[in-house]
Short mmCIF file of C-alpha atoms and ligand atoms in Angstrom, two decimals:
data_model
loop_
_atom_site.label_atom_id
_atom_site.label_comp_id
_atom_site.label_asym_id
_atom_site.label_seq_id
_atom_site.Cartn_x
_atom_site.Cartn_y
_atom_site.Cartn_z
CA MET A 551 0.00 0.00 0.00
CA SER A 552 1.35 3.39 -0.85
CA ARG A 553 2.61 5.54 1.96
CA ASP A 554 0.45 8.47 0.98
CA SER A 555 -2.89 6.68 0.73
CA ALA A 556 -5.86 8.46 2.23
CA HIS A 557 -5.84 6.74 5.62
CA ARG A 558 -2.25 7.64 6.44
CA PRO A 559 -2.15 9.71 9.59
CA SER A 560 -1.82 13.35 8.85
CA ARG A 561 0.19 15.92 10.68
CA VAL A 562 -2.77 18.04 11.45
CA GLY A 563 -2.12 21.68 10.96
CA PRO A 564 -3.89 24.73 9.71
CA ALA A 565 -2.28 24.38 6.28
CA THR A 566 -4.99 22.24 4.66
CA THR A 567 -6.81 22.89 1.45
CA PRO A 568 -9.89 24.96 2.20
CA GLY A 569 -13.11 23.04 1.75
CA HIS A 570 -11.41 19.65 1.92
CA ARG A 571 -13.00 17.23 4.35
CA ALA A 572 -11.35 14.00 5.33
CA GLY A 573 -14.71 12.22 5.75
CA PRO A 574 -15.03 8.66 7.00
CA LEU A 575 -12.05 6.96 8.58
CA ASP A 576 -10.84 3.88 6.70
CA ILE A 577 -9.99 1.60 9.62
CA ASP A 578 -9.26 -1.51 7.57
CA ALA A 579 -6.81 0.31 5.33
CA LEU A 580 -5.05 1.55 8.47
CA LEU A 581 -4.98 -1.92 10.07
CA ASP A 582 -3.88 -3.67 6.88
CA ASP A 583 -1.10 -1.27 6.02
CA PRO A 584 2.18 -2.97 6.97
CA ALA A 585 3.60 0.50 7.57
CA THR A 586 1.23 0.93 10.55
CA GLY A 587 3.31 -0.29 13.48
CA ILE A 588 1.72 1.45 16.46
CA ILE A 589 -1.83 2.62 17.10
CA VAL A 590 -2.46 4.75 20.17
CA CYS A 591 -6.02 5.25 21.40
CA CYS A 592 -6.38 8.35 23.51
CA GLY A 593 -9.29 10.32 24.90
CA SER A 594 -10.83 11.23 28.23
CA GLY A 595 -11.87 8.60 30.76
CA GLY A 596 -14.81 6.31 30.13
CA VAL A 597 -15.25 7.07 26.43
CA GLY A 598 -14.23 3.61 25.26
CA LYS A 599 -10.46 3.75 24.77
CA THR A 600 -9.85 0.29 26.20
CA THR A 601 -12.73 -1.19 24.22
CA THR A 602 -11.60 0.49 21.01
CA SER A 603 -7.98 -0.61 21.51
CA ALA A 604 -9.01 -4.22 22.09
CA ALA A 605 -11.47 -4.20 19.18
CA LEU A 606 -8.87 -2.78 16.78
CA ALA A 607 -6.23 -5.25 17.95
CA LEU A 608 -8.57 -8.21 17.54
CA ARG A 609 -9.67 -7.06 14.10
CA ALA A 610 -6.09 -6.53 12.94
CA ALA A 611 -5.13 -10.00 14.21
CA GLU A 612 -8.09 -11.60 12.50
CA ARG A 613 -7.05 -9.85 9.30
CA GLY A 614 -3.68 -11.54 9.54
CA ARG A 615 -1.39 -9.30 11.56
CA LYS A 616 0.80 -10.19 14.53
CA VAL A 617 -0.62 -7.92 17.17
CA VAL A 618 -0.12 -7.09 20.82
CA VAL A 619 -2.51 -4.86 22.71
CA LEU A 620 -1.30 -3.02 25.78
CA THR A 621 -4.33 -2.24 27.92
CA ILE A 622 -4.35 -0.12 31.04
CA ASP A 623 -7.54 -0.70 32.98
CA PRO A 624 -9.74 -3.18 31.17
CA ALA A 625 -13.13 -3.88 32.72
CA ARG A 626 -12.95 -7.11 34.68
CA ARG A 627 -15.02 -9.26 32.36
CA LEU A 628 -13.26 -8.02 29.26
CA ALA A 629 -9.88 -8.79 30.85
CA GLN A 630 -11.14 -12.26 31.73
CA SER A 631 -12.32 -12.97 28.22
CA MET A 632 -8.92 -11.91 26.89
CA GLY A 633 -7.07 -14.00 29.48
CA ILE A 634 -5.37 -11.03 31.11
CA GLU A 635 -7.04 -10.79 34.51
CA ALA A 636 -3.69 -11.68 36.08
CA LEU A 637 -1.47 -8.64 36.36
CA ASP A 638 1.89 -10.07 35.40
CA ASN A 639 2.97 -7.41 32.97
CA THR A 640 3.75 -9.86 30.17
CA PRO A 641 1.81 -10.21 26.94
CA ARG A 642 -0.26 -13.42 26.87
CA PRO A 643 -1.85 -15.04 23.83
CA VAL A 644 -5.59 -14.44 23.50
CA THR A 645 -7.45 -17.63 22.71
CA GLY A 646 -10.32 -17.74 20.25
CA VAL A 647 -8.76 -15.43 17.66
CA GLU A 648 -9.82 -16.49 14.16
CA GLY A 649 -7.94 -16.12 10.91
CA GLY A 650 -4.26 -16.22 10.17
CA GLY A 651 -2.95 -13.62 12.59
CA HIS A 652 -2.09 -13.64 16.22
CA LEU A 653 -3.11 -11.58 19.23
CA ASP A 654 -1.33 -11.14 22.54
CA ALA A 655 -2.72 -8.95 25.25
CA MET A 656 -1.42 -7.53 28.46
CA MET A 657 -2.59 -5.25 31.20
CA LEU A 658 -0.11 -2.65 32.37
CA ASP A 659 1.10 -3.00 35.93
CA MET A 660 2.58 0.38 36.65
CA LYS A 661 4.58 -0.54 39.74
CA ARG A 662 5.92 -3.71 38.19
CA THR A 663 7.08 -1.86 35.09
CA PHE A 664 8.87 0.61 37.32
CA ASP A 665 10.50 -2.23 39.28
CA GLU A 666 11.60 -3.91 36.07
CA VAL A 667 13.37 -0.77 34.95
CA VAL A 668 15.18 -0.48 38.27
CA LEU A 669 16.20 -4.14 38.14
CA SER A 670 17.50 -3.77 34.61
CA GLN A 671 19.42 -0.56 35.30
CA ALA A 672 20.95 -0.89 38.74
CA SER A 673 23.25 -3.51 40.26
CA PRO A 674 21.34 -6.20 42.18
CA GLU A 675 22.39 -4.73 45.51
CA LYS A 676 21.49 -1.19 44.56
CA ALA A 677 18.21 -2.35 43.04
CA LYS A 678 17.28 -4.04 46.31
CA GLN A 679 18.01 -0.81 48.17
CA ILE A 680 15.88 1.24 45.79
CA LEU A 681 12.95 -1.17 45.75
CA ALA A 682 12.77 -1.09 49.55
CA ASN A 683 13.03 2.69 49.80
CA PRO A 684 9.82 4.30 51.07
CA PHE A 685 10.06 7.16 48.58
CA TYR A 686 10.48 4.76 45.74
CA ILE A 687 7.44 2.82 46.89
CA ALA A 688 5.39 6.00 47.04
CA LEU A 689 6.65 7.33 43.72
CA SER A 690 6.26 4.08 41.83
CA SER A 691 2.68 3.67 42.84
CA SER A 692 1.34 7.18 42.98
CA PHE A 693 3.50 9.93 41.50
CA ALA A 694 1.36 12.06 39.20
CA GLY A 695 2.06 10.91 35.70
CA THR A 696 3.73 7.64 36.71
CA GLN A 697 1.10 5.59 34.98
CA GLU A 698 1.51 7.60 31.79
CA TYR A 699 5.23 7.32 32.09
CA MET A 700 5.11 3.59 32.61
CA ALA A 701 2.78 3.15 29.65
CA MET A 702 5.43 4.87 27.52
CA GLU A 703 8.16 2.77 29.07
CA LYS A 704 6.28 -0.45 28.37
CA LEU A 705 5.51 0.61 24.83
CA GLY A 706 9.21 1.27 24.26
CA GLN A 707 10.15 -2.11 25.75
CA ILE A 708 7.63 -4.05 23.70
CA HIS A 709 8.61 -2.19 20.56
CA ARG A 710 12.31 -2.91 21.08
CA ASP A 711 11.58 -6.60 21.75
CA ALA A 712 9.25 -6.81 18.76
CA GLN A 713 11.91 -5.30 16.52
CA ALA A 714 14.61 -7.59 17.83
CA ALA A 715 12.61 -10.83 17.79
CA GLY A 716 9.98 -10.10 15.14
CA THR A 717 7.25 -11.02 17.62
CA TYR A 718 4.76 -8.35 16.59
CA ASP A 719 4.17 -6.13 13.61
CA LEU A 720 1.47 -4.03 15.24
CA ILE A 721 1.26 -2.67 18.79
CA VAL A 722 -2.06 -1.22 19.90
CA VAL A 723 -1.79 1.02 22.95
CA ASP A 724 -4.53 2.04 25.31
CA THR A 725 -3.83 5.14 27.40
CA PRO A 726 -4.48 5.80 31.08
CA PRO A 727 -7.73 7.45 32.09
CA SER A 728 -6.06 10.73 33.00
CA ARG A 729 -8.23 13.74 33.58
CA SER A 730 -5.72 16.05 32.02
CA ALA A 731 -5.64 14.70 28.54
CA LEU A 732 -2.45 13.42 26.97
CA ASP A 733 -0.51 13.39 30.20
CA PHE A 734 1.65 10.66 28.77
CA LEU A 735 3.12 13.15 26.35
CA ASP A 736 4.17 15.32 29.25
CA ALA A 737 5.26 12.57 31.62
CA PRO A 738 8.92 12.25 30.55
CA GLU A 739 9.29 16.00 30.64
CA ARG A 740 7.66 16.23 34.04
CA LEU A 741 9.84 13.49 35.45
CA SER A 742 12.95 15.09 34.00
CA SER A 743 12.14 18.46 35.41
CA PHE A 744 11.42 16.88 38.77
CA LEU A 745 14.80 15.20 38.73
CA ASP A 746 16.56 18.28 37.45
CA GLY A 747 14.72 20.49 39.89
CA ARG A 748 16.65 22.50 42.44
CA PHE A 749 15.40 20.62 45.43
CA VAL A 750 16.49 17.30 44.01
CA ARG A 751 19.84 18.69 42.85
CA MET A 752 20.43 20.01 46.31
CA LEU A 753 19.70 16.67 47.88
CA LEU A 754 21.99 15.00 45.42
CA MET A 755 24.95 17.20 46.14
CA PRO A 756 26.04 15.99 49.55
CA ALA A 757 25.75 12.40 48.47
CA LYS A 758 27.51 12.90 45.20
CA GLY A 759 30.35 15.36 45.50
CA PRO A 760 33.10 15.73 48.08
CA ALA A 761 31.89 17.37 51.23
CA LYS A 762 33.81 20.56 50.62
CA LEU A 763 31.71 21.25 47.54
CA MET A 764 28.72 21.57 49.75
CA THR A 765 28.26 25.24 50.33
CA ALA A 766 27.42 26.63 53.72
CA GLY A 767 23.99 27.62 52.38
CA ILE A 768 23.08 24.15 51.34
CA GLY A 769 24.44 22.79 54.58
CA LEU A 770 22.16 25.13 56.45
CA ILE A 771 19.15 24.09 54.43
CA THR A 772 19.96 20.44 54.88
CA ASN A 773 20.33 20.97 58.59
CA ALA A 774 17.02 22.76 58.70
CA LEU A 775 15.40 19.98 56.71
CA THR A 776 16.89 17.40 59.03
CA LYS A 777 15.28 19.22 61.94
CA ILE A 778 11.95 19.50 60.23
CA LEU A 779 11.78 16.17 58.50
CA GLY A 780 13.94 13.98 60.69
CA ALA A 781 17.28 12.42 59.87
CA GLN A 782 15.93 9.09 58.67
CA PHE A 783 13.47 10.75 56.36
CA LEU A 784 16.15 12.87 54.79
CA LYS A 785 18.53 9.95 54.53
CA ASP A 786 15.88 7.88 52.76
CA LEU A 787 15.14 10.75 50.46
CA GLN A 788 18.79 11.23 49.60
CA THR A 789 19.37 7.54 48.96
CA PHE A 790 16.32 7.51 46.81
CA VAL A 791 17.20 10.55 44.76
CA THR A 792 20.77 9.38 44.26
CA ALA A 793 19.48 6.00 43.16
CA LEU A 794 16.99 7.57 40.81
CA ASP A 795 19.67 9.68 39.30
CA THR A 796 21.65 6.54 38.48
CA VAL A 797 18.65 4.71 37.15
CA PHE A 798 16.97 7.57 35.40
CA GLY A 799 19.74 8.61 33.10
CA GLY A 800 18.72 5.66 30.95
CA PHE A 801 15.10 6.20 31.82
CA ARG A 802 15.05 9.71 30.45
CA GLN A 803 16.85 8.72 27.31
CA ARG A 804 14.44 5.89 26.66
CA ALA A 805 11.48 8.14 27.29
CA GLN A 806 12.82 10.45 24.64
CA GLN A 807 13.21 7.53 22.25
CA THR A 808 9.65 6.45 22.92
CA TYR A 809 8.46 9.99 22.36
CA ALA A 810 10.26 9.96 19.00
CA LEU A 811 8.62 6.61 18.25
CA LEU A 812 5.21 8.15 18.84
CA LYS A 813 6.03 10.89 16.38
CA ALA A 814 7.32 8.51 13.72
CA ASP A 815 5.48 7.69 10.52
CA GLY A 816 4.52 4.16 11.58
CA THR A 817 2.43 5.51 14.45
CA ALA A 818 -1.24 6.44 14.24
CA PHE A 819 -3.19 8.20 16.98
CA LEU A 820 -6.91 7.78 17.30
CA VAL A 821 -8.83 10.18 19.49
CA VAL A 822 -11.85 8.49 21.05
CA ALA A 823 -14.77 10.62 22.22
CA ALA A 824 -18.38 10.35 23.27
CA PRO A 825 -20.95 12.16 21.09
CA GLU A 826 -21.49 14.92 23.63
CA ALA A 827 -20.61 18.59 23.52
CA ASP A 828 -18.09 18.47 26.38
CA ALA A 829 -16.48 15.27 25.15
CA LEU A 830 -16.09 16.61 21.62
CA ARG A 831 -14.65 19.85 22.96
CA GLU A 832 -12.13 17.77 24.83
CA ALA A 833 -11.46 15.78 21.65
CA GLU A 834 -10.71 19.06 19.90
CA TYR A 835 -8.21 19.82 22.59
CA PHE A 836 -6.59 16.40 22.02
CA VAL A 837 -6.41 16.98 18.29
CA GLU A 838 -4.82 20.37 18.81
CA ARG A 839 -2.39 19.07 21.39
CA LEU A 840 -1.32 16.21 19.10
CA SER A 841 -0.85 18.70 16.34
CA GLU A 842 1.30 20.95 18.55
CA ASP A 843 3.54 17.99 19.34
CA ASP A 844 3.53 17.01 15.67
CA MET A 845 2.04 13.60 16.45
CA PRO A 846 0.49 11.65 13.55
CA LEU A 847 -3.28 11.68 13.93
CA ALA A 848 -5.27 9.04 12.03
CA GLY A 849 -8.71 10.17 13.07
CA LEU A 850 -11.55 10.57 15.53
CA VAL A 851 -13.71 7.74 16.84
CA VAL A 852 -17.09 8.88 18.09
CA ASN A 853 -18.08 6.01 20.35
CA ARG A 854 -21.47 5.08 21.80
CA ALA A 855 -23.40 7.17 19.34
CA SER A 856 -27.17 6.89 19.57
CA PRO A 857 -28.30 4.23 17.13
CA GLU A 858 -30.26 5.56 14.16
CA PRO A 859 -33.98 4.85 14.65
CA GLY A 860 -35.58 2.90 11.80
CA GLY A 861 -38.11 4.37 9.37
CA ASP A 862 -38.15 7.86 7.88
CA LEU A 863 -40.63 9.46 10.21
CA SER A 864 -39.20 12.82 11.27
CA ALA A 865 -39.35 14.04 14.87
CA GLU A 866 -42.00 16.63 13.92
CA GLU A 867 -44.18 14.12 12.11
CA ALA A 868 -43.96 11.74 15.05
CA MET A 869 -44.85 14.51 17.53
CA THR A 870 -47.77 15.72 15.39
CA ALA A 871 -49.12 12.21 15.15
CA ALA A 872 -48.66 11.66 18.90
CA GLU A 873 -50.48 14.92 19.64
CA ARG A 874 -53.38 13.92 17.39
CA LEU A 875 -53.68 10.58 19.18
CA ARG A 876 -53.54 12.28 22.54
CA ARG A 877 -56.39 14.66 21.59
CA THR A 878 -58.67 11.88 20.39
CA GLY A 879 -57.85 9.90 23.54
CA ASP A 880 -56.99 6.83 21.47
CA GLY A 881 -53.82 4.81 21.30
CA ALA A 882 -51.91 6.09 24.36
CA LEU A 883 -49.32 3.40 23.80
CA THR A 884 -48.79 4.35 20.17
CA ALA A 885 -48.55 8.01 21.17
CA GLY A 886 -45.89 7.10 23.71
CA LEU A 887 -43.91 5.16 21.13
CA LEU A 888 -44.16 8.05 18.68
CA ARG A 889 -42.78 10.43 21.29
CA LEU A 890 -39.97 8.03 22.03
CA HIS A 891 -39.20 7.88 18.33
CA ALA A 892 -39.17 11.69 18.15
CA ASP A 893 -36.72 11.84 21.09
CA ARG A 894 -34.40 9.39 19.43
CA VAL A 895 -34.50 11.19 16.10
CA ARG A 896 -33.71 14.47 17.86
CA MET A 897 -30.85 12.89 19.76
CA VAL A 898 -29.35 11.52 16.56
CA GLU A 899 -29.73 14.94 14.92
CA ARG A 900 -28.11 16.67 17.88
CA GLU A 901 -25.16 14.30 17.74
CA ARG A 902 -24.83 14.82 14.00
CA THR A 903 -24.78 18.59 14.53
CA LEU A 904 -22.02 18.20 17.11
CA ARG A 905 -19.98 16.02 14.75
CA ASP A 906 -20.50 18.51 11.94
CA ARG A 907 -19.29 21.27 14.18
CA PHE A 908 -16.18 19.28 14.96
CA ALA A 909 -15.65 18.49 11.28
CA THR A 910 -15.96 22.17 10.38
CA ALA A 911 -13.36 23.11 12.98
CA HIS A 912 -11.07 20.20 12.00
CA PRO A 913 -11.95 19.25 8.43
CA GLN A 914 -8.77 17.22 8.01
CA VAL A 915 -9.70 14.72 10.75
CA ALA A 916 -11.30 11.53 9.39
CA THR A 917 -14.08 10.13 11.59
CA ALA A 918 -15.58 6.77 12.49
CA VAL A 919 -18.88 6.54 14.33
CA VAL A 920 -19.59 3.53 16.55
CA PRO A 921 -23.13 3.23 17.86
CA ALA A 922 -23.79 2.19 21.44
CA LEU A 923 -24.39 -1.53 21.65
CA ALA A 924 -27.29 -2.80 23.72
CA SER A 925 -24.92 -4.07 26.40
CA ASP A 926 -21.34 -3.70 27.62
CA VAL A 927 -18.53 -5.11 25.53
CA HIS A 928 -17.05 -7.95 27.52
CA ASP A 929 -16.03 -10.73 25.14
CA LEU A 930 -14.42 -11.37 21.77
CA ASP A 931 -17.79 -11.37 20.01
CA GLY A 932 -18.54 -7.94 21.42
CA LEU A 933 -15.12 -6.71 20.35
CA ARG A 934 -15.71 -8.13 16.86
CA ARG A 935 -18.97 -6.24 16.66
CA VAL A 936 -17.26 -3.01 17.69
CA GLY A 937 -14.53 -3.74 15.12
CA ASP A 938 -17.13 -4.18 12.37
CA LEU A 939 -18.78 -0.93 13.34
CA LEU A 940 -15.44 0.89 13.40
CA ALA A 941 -14.66 -0.32 9.91
CA ARG A 942 -18.09 0.52 8.49
CA ARG A 943 -17.69 3.67 6.44
CA HIS A 944 -20.63 5.93 6.04
N1 ADP B 656 -19.90 1.07 21.63
C1 ADP B 656 -20.18 0.63 22.86
N2 ADP B 656 -21.39 0.09 23.14
C2 ADP B 656 -21.70 -0.34 24.38
N3 ADP B 656 -20.87 -0.29 25.42
C3 ADP B 656 -19.65 0.24 25.22
C4 ADP B 656 -19.23 0.72 23.94
N4 ADP B 656 -17.96 1.20 24.07
C5 ADP B 656 -17.61 1.02 25.36
N5 ADP B 656 -18.60 0.45 26.06
C6 ADP B 656 -18.61 0.13 27.50
O1 ADP B 656 -18.33 1.31 28.21
C7 ADP B 656 -17.54 1.07 29.36
C8 ADP B 656 -16.30 1.94 29.32
O2 ADP B 656 -15.51 1.57 28.21
P1 ADP B 656 -13.92 1.54 28.29
O3 ADP B 656 -13.45 1.04 26.98
O4 ADP B 656 -13.49 0.78 29.48
O5 ADP B 656 -13.62 3.10 28.43
P2 ADP B 656 -12.25 3.83 28.75
O6 ADP B 656 -11.15 2.85 28.53
O7 ADP B 656 -12.19 4.98 27.81
O8 ADP B 656 -12.34 4.28 30.17
C9 ADP B 656 -17.24 -0.43 29.34
O9 ADP B 656 -18.12 -1.07 30.21
C10 ADP B 656 -17.53 -0.84 27.90
O10 ADP B 656 -17.96 -2.18 27.80
MG1 MG B 657 -9.68 2.29 29.90
#
């Protein structure tokens, strides 16, 4: 497939041809293109990122690709049906995949990923010290952005392994349910600035350099801190920061590599959103943020859209008919059904207006619309159905 076919992710910018609209997203072309190596599903919490990631991964596998999906917080039953309810941080084969491809799935264990990095970077003795440090324990399980950071780290790891061993040709990545969208783009930067911050530098100094380098000022501050925080606390903190500095040199560099990987041509971002005003506004923010970082955007997925009601009765016609029935006192049930129909038609129209508004603001973003299914998506059949709907172009 040619590199410049219509589905290729675009670097979204203002410099598009006026009047050009990207239209429907061609999911199958994206999944089938051997040049697509990474798909990242992002969006605010609860919109269907995990479901979309799993559905895309399954579809790609069933169309013949060697796929791994990295999920963050799959709903319990979905995880069970994919064989990943155990958090062991290793991709496991999903059983029941049809066709010639292959699907592995894993659920990200943030703390474990962190531990793995420490174990791979520090000497066994030093690693043991770090893993037992109270600050490390707190940071690895709760530092703002750690989950985002670890998702990046795991993506980098899997990508390196896949390249070395040829295990996968497509990695589908789910992103954490962060309130501040796209935190994972900021995470390496945030971590770096934390480590390069003055407070951390200051703590590093006494441990690192000869004592005479420690200025009287810093000595005073350290003494004050010792009084306030207690000697053990400060000692733990120093050990921790020193250790991090050793470990994180490589960490930072890898984060930068992963960031570059996200920007590369083989990557495609999909922004997932609910068909609501707030959600689509947030999706616009995502699209703009991706564009600022020059990340390749493949399109927008509007998930859980209201299903189109059957028939061609308009909302007005249905309401007029319902009103007539109400006046004659006949057919209360029919009148109720007509009103329900009118509500559904209006809802579908409202959602279409919202999508049109988005498309006008971002004409270059191709869109897929996935209607809400009658029930939650918790097994491979459900994922297949979502996959079919994603690939349906209309
Ligand atoms: N198109 C859909 N139809 C019906 N249920 C859906 C659909 N998409 C997602 N869901 C359900 O919505 C819930 C949230 O989806 P999930 O993918 O976990 O969202 P996120 O990962 O964005 O937080 C899940 O219970 C999932 O089964
Ligand atoms: Mg999720």
